[in-house]
mmCIF file of C-alpha atoms in Angstrom:
data_model
loop_
_atom_site.group_PDB
_atom_site.id
_atom_site.type_symbol
_atom_site.label_atom_id
_atom_site.label_comp_id
_atom_site.label_asym_id
_atom_site.label_seq_id
_atom_site.Cartn_x
_atom_site.Cartn_y
_atom_site.Cartn_z
ATOM 1 C CA MET A 1 25.913 100.556 57.006
ATOM 2 C CA GLY A 2 27.213 104.008 57.602
ATOM 3 C CA LEU A 3 28.513 105.349 60.921
ATOM 4 C CA LYS A 4 26.227 107.520 62.946
ATOM 5 C CA GLN A 5 27.231 111.113 62.978
ATOM 6 C CA PRO A 6 27.338 112.576 66.540
ATOM 7 C CA LEU A 7 25.023 115.422 67.311
ATOM 8 C CA ASN A 8 27.806 117.902 68.113
ATOM 9 C CA GLY A 9 29.680 117.062 64.925
ATOM 10 C CA THR A 10 32.796 115.532 66.671
ATOM 11 C CA LEU A 11 33.886 111.935 66.730
ATOM 12 C CA PRO A 12 33.976 110.170 70.124
ATOM 13 C CA ARG A 13 37.446 109.780 71.682
ATOM 14 C CA ARG A 14 38.725 106.286 72.077
ATOM 15 C CA ALA A 15 39.623 104.935 75.508
ATOM 16 C CA PRO A 16 43.393 105.231 76.359
ATOM 17 C CA THR A 17 45.442 102.053 76.369
ATOM 18 C CA PRO A 18 47.127 100.874 79.653
ATOM 19 C CA LEU A 19 50.536 101.942 78.320
ATOM 20 C CA GLU A 20 49.257 105.455 77.619
ATOM 21 C CA SER A 21 47.654 105.679 81.073
ATOM 22 C CA GLN A 22 50.947 104.619 82.711
ATOM 23 C CA HIS A 23 52.870 107.152 80.596
ATOM 24 C CA LYS A 24 50.548 109.982 81.650
ATOM 25 C CA GLY A 25 50.939 108.925 85.275
ATOM 26 C CA TRP A 26 54.732 109.182 84.995
ATOM 27 C CA GLU A 27 54.376 112.606 83.366
ATOM 28 C CA ARG A 28 52.297 113.828 86.316
ATOM 29 C CA CYS A 29 54.872 112.442 88.809
ATOM 30 C CA HIS A 30 57.702 114.072 86.879
ATOM 31 C CA ALA A 31 55.924 117.441 86.817
ATOM 32 C CA THR A 32 55.180 117.199 90.548
ATOM 33 C CA ALA A 33 58.822 116.358 91.322
ATOM 34 C CA LEU A 34 60.069 119.321 89.271
ATOM 35 C CA THR A 35 57.653 121.637 91.058
ATOM 36 C CA VAL A 36 58.782 120.428 94.507
ATOM 37 C CA SER A 37 62.465 120.730 93.555
ATOM 38 C CA ALA A 38 61.989 124.251 92.215
ATOM 39 C CA SER A 39 60.132 125.273 95.386
ATOM 40 C CA ALA A 40 62.870 123.825 97.615
ATOM 41 C CA LEU A 41 65.591 125.595 95.580
ATOM 42 C CA LEU A 42 63.743 128.890 95.782
ATOM 43 C CA ALA A 43 63.289 128.529 99.549
ATOM 44 C CA THR A 44 67.010 127.765 99.934
ATOM 45 C CA LEU A 45 68.003 130.838 97.951
ATOM 46 C CA VAL A 46 65.684 133.058 99.983
ATOM 47 C CA THR A 47 67.046 131.658 103.242
ATOM 48 C CA PHE A 48 70.634 132.202 102.077
ATOM 49 C CA VAL A 49 69.940 135.841 101.144
ATOM 50 C CA VAL A 50 68.249 136.544 104.485
ATOM 51 C CA LEU A 51 71.100 134.988 106.462
ATOM 52 C CA ASN A 52 73.677 136.873 104.413
ATOM 53 C CA VAL A 53 71.942 140.185 105.158
ATOM 54 C CA LEU A 54 71.645 139.412 108.869
ATOM 55 C CA LEU A 55 75.268 138.290 109.277
ATOM 56 C CA ASN A 56 76.836 141.207 107.378
ATOM 57 C CA ASP A 57 77.267 144.694 108.804
ATOM 58 C CA VAL A 58 74.514 146.660 107.036
ATOM 59 C CA ASN A 59 75.291 149.923 108.870
ATOM 60 C CA LEU A 60 78.445 150.681 106.876
ATOM 61 C CA PRO A 61 78.550 154.044 105.108
ATOM 62 C CA GLN A 62 77.364 154.086 101.516
ATOM 63 C CA LEU A 63 80.901 154.965 100.482
ATOM 64 C CA GLN A 64 82.091 151.529 101.643
ATOM 65 C CA GLU A 65 79.023 149.621 100.354
ATOM 66 C CA SER A 66 79.415 150.714 96.735
ATOM 67 C CA PRO A 67 83.022 151.722 96.033
ATOM 68 C CA SER A 68 82.436 151.150 92.313
ATOM 69 C CA ARG A 69 80.119 154.204 92.116
ATOM 70 C CA MET A 70 82.710 156.628 93.513
ATOM 71 C CA ASN A 71 84.195 157.338 90.115
ATOM 72 C CA GLY A 72 80.813 158.418 88.776
ATOM 73 C CA LEU A 73 80.144 161.038 91.500
ATOM 74 C CA PRO A 74 81.063 164.705 91.056
ATOM 75 C CA ARG A 75 84.143 165.988 92.811
ATOM 76 C CA SER A 76 82.102 167.890 95.378
ATOM 77 C CA ALA A 77 80.098 164.773 96.245
ATOM 78 C CA LEU A 78 83.337 162.819 96.754
ATOM 79 C CA GLN A 79 84.661 165.473 99.069
ATOM 80 C CA GLN A 80 81.417 165.521 101.054
ATOM 81 C CA ALA A 81 81.444 161.747 101.394
ATOM 82 C CA ALA A 82 85.086 161.753 102.557
ATOM 83 C CA ALA A 83 84.333 164.474 105.087
ATOM 84 C CA GLY A 84 81.404 162.465 106.434
ATOM 85 C CA VAL A 85 83.550 159.357 106.855
ATOM 86 C CA ALA A 86 86.277 161.346 108.639
ATOM 87 C CA GLN A 87 83.729 162.919 110.981
ATOM 88 C CA GLN A 88 82.251 159.532 111.793
ATOM 89 C CA ALA A 89 85.734 158.110 112.510
ATOM 90 C CA ALA A 90 86.486 161.059 114.815
ATOM 91 C CA ILE A 91 83.292 160.418 116.765
ATOM 92 C CA LYS A 92 84.149 156.737 117.208
ATOM 93 C CA ALA A 93 87.821 157.375 118.127
ATOM 94 C CA PRO A 94 88.576 156.662 121.831
ATOM 95 C CA ASP A 95 89.909 159.284 124.192
ATOM 96 C CA ILE A 96 93.679 158.721 124.338
ATOM 97 C CA SER A 97 94.087 160.627 127.587
ATOM 98 C CA ASN A 98 91.466 158.512 129.320
ATOM 99 C CA SER A 99 93.031 155.311 127.997
ATOM 100 C CA SER A 100 96.488 156.349 129.208
ATOM 101 C CA ARG A 101 95.125 157.074 132.668
ATOM 102 C CA ALA A 102 93.358 153.731 132.649
ATOM 103 C CA ALA A 103 96.610 152.019 131.679
ATOM 104 C CA LYS A 104 98.433 153.617 134.628
ATOM 105 C CA ALA A 105 95.799 152.467 137.098
ATOM 106 C CA PRO A 106 96.938 149.481 139.203
ATOM 107 C CA ARG A 107 95.499 146.172 138.135
ATOM 108 C CA PRO A 108 93.867 143.954 140.717
ATOM 109 C CA LEU A 109 95.971 140.996 141.815
ATOM 110 C CA ALA A 110 95.078 137.629 140.337
ATOM 111 C CA LYS A 111 93.447 135.217 142.710
ATOM 112 C CA GLN A 112 96.012 132.766 143.994
ATOM 113 C CA PRO A 113 95.105 129.089 143.588
ATOM 114 C CA THR A 114 94.237 127.368 146.804
ATOM 115 C CA LEU A 115 96.681 124.630 147.746
ATOM 116 C CA PRO A 116 95.356 121.225 148.797
ATOM 117 C CA PRO A 117 95.648 120.398 152.478
ATOM 118 C CA PRO A 118 98.730 118.393 153.488
ATOM 119 C CA ALA A 119 98.393 114.637 153.428
ATOM 120 C CA LYS A 120 97.619 112.978 156.694
ATOM 121 C CA PRO A 121 100.207 110.585 158.128
ATOM 122 C CA PHE A 122 99.568 106.910 157.443
ATOM 123 C CA VAL A 123 97.738 105.151 160.244
ATOM 124 C CA HIS A 124 97.858 101.364 160.282
ATOM 125 C CA LEU A 125 94.395 99.834 160.162
ATOM 126 C CA PHE A 126 95.354 97.220 162.730
ATOM 127 C CA PRO A 127 97.972 98.798 165.009
ATOM 128 C CA ASN A 128 98.162 95.704 167.213
ATOM 129 C CA LEU A 129 99.453 93.644 164.264
ATOM 130 C CA ASN A 130 102.093 96.165 163.200
ATOM 131 C CA GLY A 131 105.573 94.735 163.756
ATOM 132 C CA LEU A 132 104.559 91.125 164.265
ATOM 133 C CA TYR A 133 105.893 90.129 160.835
ATOM 134 C CA SER A 134 109.147 92.101 160.735
ATOM 135 C CA ILE A 135 112.106 90.655 158.826
ATOM 136 C CA PRO A 136 114.737 89.162 161.154
ATOM 137 C CA ALA A 137 118.218 90.629 161.198
ATOM 138 C CA LYS A 138 119.732 87.277 160.071
ATOM 139 C CA ASP A 139 117.955 84.863 157.751
ATOM 140 C CA SER A 140 118.613 81.295 158.896
ATOM 141 C CA SER A 141 116.499 79.594 156.213
ATOM 142 C CA PRO A 142 118.019 76.776 154.093
ATOM 143 C CA ARG A 143 117.931 79.126 151.107
ATOM 144 C CA CYS A 144 120.510 81.384 152.778
ATOM 145 C CA SER A 145 122.486 78.823 154.757
ATOM 146 C CA HIS A 146 123.215 76.495 151.817
ATOM 147 C CA SER A 147 123.661 79.034 149.008
ATOM 148 C CA HIS A 148 125.231 81.857 151.092
ATOM 149 C CA ILE A 149 123.336 84.389 148.996
ATOM 150 C CA CYS A 150 122.432 86.332 152.132
ATOM 151 C CA ASP A 151 126.049 86.898 153.233
ATOM 152 C CA GLY A 152 127.807 90.186 152.580
ATOM 153 C CA ASP A 153 126.806 92.973 150.224
ATOM 154 C CA HIS A 154 124.893 91.593 147.274
ATOM 155 C CA SER A 155 123.424 94.807 145.890
ATOM 156 C CA CYS A 156 124.562 93.686 142.427
ATOM 157 C CA GLY A 157 123.880 90.033 143.134
ATOM 158 C CA ARG A 158 126.354 87.290 143.938
ATOM 159 C CA ASP A 159 127.165 86.916 140.234
ATOM 160 C CA LYS A 160 127.279 90.738 139.786
ATOM 161 C CA LEU A 161 124.563 90.414 137.141
ATOM 162 C CA GLY A 162 122.511 93.174 138.724
ATOM 163 C CA CYS A 163 125.120 95.800 137.789
ATOM 164 C CA ILE A 164 125.499 94.701 134.152
ATOM 165 C CA VAL A 165 123.358 96.832 131.855
ATOM 166 C CA GLU A 166 124.673 95.931 128.401
ATOM 167 C CA ALA A 167 122.277 93.547 126.641
ATOM 168 C CA LYS A 168 124.976 91.386 125.064
ATOM 169 C CA ALA A 169 126.822 90.919 128.362
ATOM 170 C CA ARG A 170 123.608 90.079 130.234
ATOM 171 C CA LYS A 171 122.696 87.543 127.549
ATOM 172 C CA GLU A 172 126.051 85.828 127.951
ATOM 173 C CA HIS A 173 125.674 85.677 131.737
ATOM 174 C CA VAL A 174 122.208 84.123 131.367
ATOM 175 C CA ARG A 175 123.644 81.468 129.022
ATOM 176 C CA LYS A 176 126.374 80.698 131.571
ATOM 177 C CA ALA A 177 123.739 80.360 134.348
ATOM 178 C CA ILE A 178 121.693 77.880 132.248
ATOM 179 C CA ALA A 179 124.818 75.856 131.435
ATOM 180 C CA TRP A 180 125.813 75.842 135.137
ATOM 181 C CA ALA A 181 122.356 74.541 136.184
ATOM 182 C CA TRP A 182 122.403 71.887 133.434
ATOM 183 C CA ASP A 183 125.886 70.731 134.521
ATOM 184 C CA GLY A 184 124.689 70.328 138.120
ATOM 185 C CA TYR A 185 121.681 68.231 137.030
ATOM 186 C CA ARG A 186 123.822 66.095 134.741
ATOM 187 C CA LYS A 187 126.344 65.475 137.492
ATOM 188 C CA HIS A 188 123.949 64.617 140.344
ATOM 189 C CA ALA A 189 120.627 63.383 138.806
ATOM 190 C CA TRP A 190 121.087 62.508 135.137
ATOM 191 C CA GLY A 191 118.107 60.573 133.736
ATOM 192 C CA HIS A 192 115.913 61.226 136.779
ATOM 193 C CA ASP A 193 113.051 63.632 137.038
ATOM 194 C CA GLU A 194 114.682 66.343 139.157
ATOM 195 C CA VAL A 195 117.672 67.059 141.379
ATOM 196 C CA ASP A 196 117.451 67.941 145.045
ATOM 197 C CA ILE A 197 119.688 71.007 145.282
ATOM 198 C CA VAL A 198 120.127 70.681 149.065
ATOM 199 C CA SER A 199 121.170 67.018 149.247
ATOM 200 C CA LYS A 200 122.531 66.982 145.657
ATOM 201 C CA SER A 201 120.702 63.718 144.991
ATOM 202 C CA PRO A 202 118.108 62.579 142.429
ATOM 203 C CA HIS A 203 114.415 63.166 143.038
ATOM 204 C CA VAL A 204 112.177 60.568 141.402
ATOM 205 C CA TRP A 205 108.619 61.500 140.462
ATOM 206 C CA PHE A 206 107.365 59.813 137.258
ATOM 207 C CA HIS A 207 110.536 58.138 135.915
ATOM 208 C CA LEU A 208 110.210 60.239 132.751
ATOM 209 C CA GLY A 209 113.256 62.517 132.944
ATOM 210 C CA LEU A 210 111.150 65.642 133.497
ATOM 211 C CA THR A 211 114.096 68.041 133.633
ATOM 212 C CA ILE A 212 115.590 66.737 130.361
ATOM 213 C CA VAL A 213 112.371 66.978 128.344
ATOM 214 C CA ASP A 214 111.386 70.234 130.014
ATOM 215 C CA SER A 215 114.747 71.820 129.104
ATOM 216 C CA LEU A 216 114.817 71.001 125.378
ATOM 217 C CA ASP A 217 113.301 74.307 124.230
ATOM 218 C CA THR A 218 115.381 76.301 126.766
ATOM 219 C CA LEU A 219 118.637 74.794 125.495
ATOM 220 C CA LEU A 220 117.628 75.541 121.900
ATOM 221 C CA LEU A 221 116.713 79.145 122.646
ATOM 222 C CA ALA A 222 119.930 79.695 124.621
ATOM 223 C CA GLY A 223 122.070 78.297 121.811
ATOM 224 C CA LEU A 224 123.640 75.590 124.011
ATOM 225 C CA HIS A 225 124.031 73.072 121.201
ATOM 226 C CA GLU A 226 126.243 70.556 123.037
ATOM 227 C CA GLU A 227 123.847 70.346 125.998
ATOM 228 C CA TYR A 228 120.902 70.079 123.573
ATOM 229 C CA GLN A 229 122.473 67.093 121.793
ATOM 230 C CA GLN A 230 122.917 65.360 125.156
ATOM 231 C CA ALA A 231 119.224 65.876 125.961
ATOM 232 C CA ARG A 232 118.084 64.748 122.504
ATOM 233 C CA HIS A 233 120.131 61.554 122.697
ATOM 234 C CA TRP A 234 118.522 60.636 126.035
ATOM 235 C CA VAL A 235 114.982 61.341 124.747
ATOM 236 C CA ALA A 236 115.530 59.297 121.589
ATOM 237 C CA ASN A 237 117.018 56.248 123.382
ATOM 238 C CA HIS A 238 115.632 56.211 126.933
ATOM 239 C CA LEU A 239 112.276 58.024 127.071
ATOM 240 C CA SER A 240 109.414 55.517 127.108
ATOM 241 C CA PHE A 241 105.889 55.405 128.457
ATOM 242 C CA ALA A 242 105.135 52.178 130.313
ATOM 243 C CA ASP A 243 101.552 51.018 130.567
ATOM 244 C CA GLY A 244 99.944 51.097 134.009
ATOM 245 C CA SER A 245 102.257 53.767 135.430
ATOM 246 C CA SER A 246 100.823 56.385 137.803
ATOM 247 C CA ILE A 247 101.391 60.013 136.793
ATOM 248 C CA GLN A 248 99.873 63.458 137.317
ATOM 249 C CA PHE A 249 97.907 64.398 134.236
ATOM 250 C CA PHE A 250 98.557 68.162 134.483
ATOM 251 C CA GLU A 251 102.337 67.959 135.058
ATOM 252 C CA VAL A 252 102.887 65.421 132.288
ATOM 253 C CA ASN A 253 100.811 67.474 129.866
ATOM 254 C CA ILE A 254 102.633 70.766 130.367
ATOM 255 C CA ARG A 255 106.166 69.398 130.866
ATOM 256 C CA ILE A 256 106.462 66.200 128.822
ATOM 257 C CA LEU A 257 103.894 66.645 126.052
ATOM 258 C CA GLY A 258 104.460 70.410 125.924
ATOM 259 C CA GLY A 259 108.241 69.966 125.974
ATOM 260 C CA LEU A 260 108.175 67.468 123.094
ATOM 261 C CA LEU A 261 105.927 69.680 120.933
ATOM 262 C CA SER A 262 108.018 72.787 121.681
ATOM 263 C CA ALA A 263 111.194 70.913 120.729
ATOM 264 C CA TYR A 264 109.530 69.715 117.519
ATOM 265 C CA TYR A 265 108.669 73.297 116.580
ATOM 266 C CA LEU A 266 112.025 74.870 117.530
ATOM 267 C CA SER A 267 114.084 72.087 115.886
ATOM 268 C CA ASP A 268 112.490 72.778 112.489
ATOM 269 C CA GLY A 269 110.332 69.648 112.581
ATOM 270 C CA ASP A 270 112.417 66.851 114.114
ATOM 271 C CA GLU A 271 110.059 63.885 113.610
ATOM 272 C CA MET A 272 111.458 62.041 116.632
ATOM 273 C CA TYR A 273 109.798 64.525 119.005
ATOM 274 C CA LEU A 274 106.473 64.312 117.172
ATOM 275 C CA ASN A 275 106.486 60.496 117.331
ATOM 276 C CA LYS A 276 107.201 60.565 121.085
ATOM 277 C CA ALA A 277 104.382 63.076 121.597
ATOM 278 C CA GLU A 278 101.944 60.867 119.680
ATOM 279 C CA GLN A 279 102.951 57.826 121.779
ATOM 280 C CA LEU A 280 102.260 59.781 124.973
ATOM 281 C CA ALA A 281 98.986 61.259 123.695
ATOM 282 C CA ASP A 282 97.727 57.776 122.713
ATOM 283 C CA ARG A 283 98.112 56.610 126.307
#
């Protein structure tokens, strides 16, 4: 069988495949994007030209606008243009005589800044209480009577440390003060928790040698190696934690457990301190 010939003499077009339809869609999108981009670029250029014209001084003489055309003008035209510029400059020139007279005129004085009002004298909120808590002329407290730190002129301190400003000298005085306090504890309350500085006798609290364990890190930081070895020997041979003993949880945590862990860290990992801390923590 033969194919039917169409009436208009042309063959029918076949239907486009999905790939061809998608390709034509992308072509339309691409053409639309190019059109939008070209329109935006054209609008930007127009805006730039308008702003440039508005911001520039468009009233300049033609001689200044197109200096490149000066060479092409006849000599008479150049002279006329120069004369016009000179005449315009003369019109715009200020009157020197008027300016000199204005310069000689006295200027008004600048306005002086207003000063704030003086501060009012201090008035006590409760005048009836003022003076009830004044410091007595002589301090008779045990702090002054036993240590004599309130006698005489102690503006620099009894040990004169207040007048020493050199860092190395102050450091040495601090080391001597720590050694002096450690010697007093060792002499009057060795092995006990604390020393009573007034009666110079031991003060028992938990039977754990609080001052010794609490001073381990201080002795290490101060570089008092002999005193540190004394404290370490006592901790290694005498510190123990008996079952059933009554203690204060907070004080033992910060002074005994904290002191042992600080000594373990500052002594570069002495296992003896870590073992003691574990024994206490297990309780």
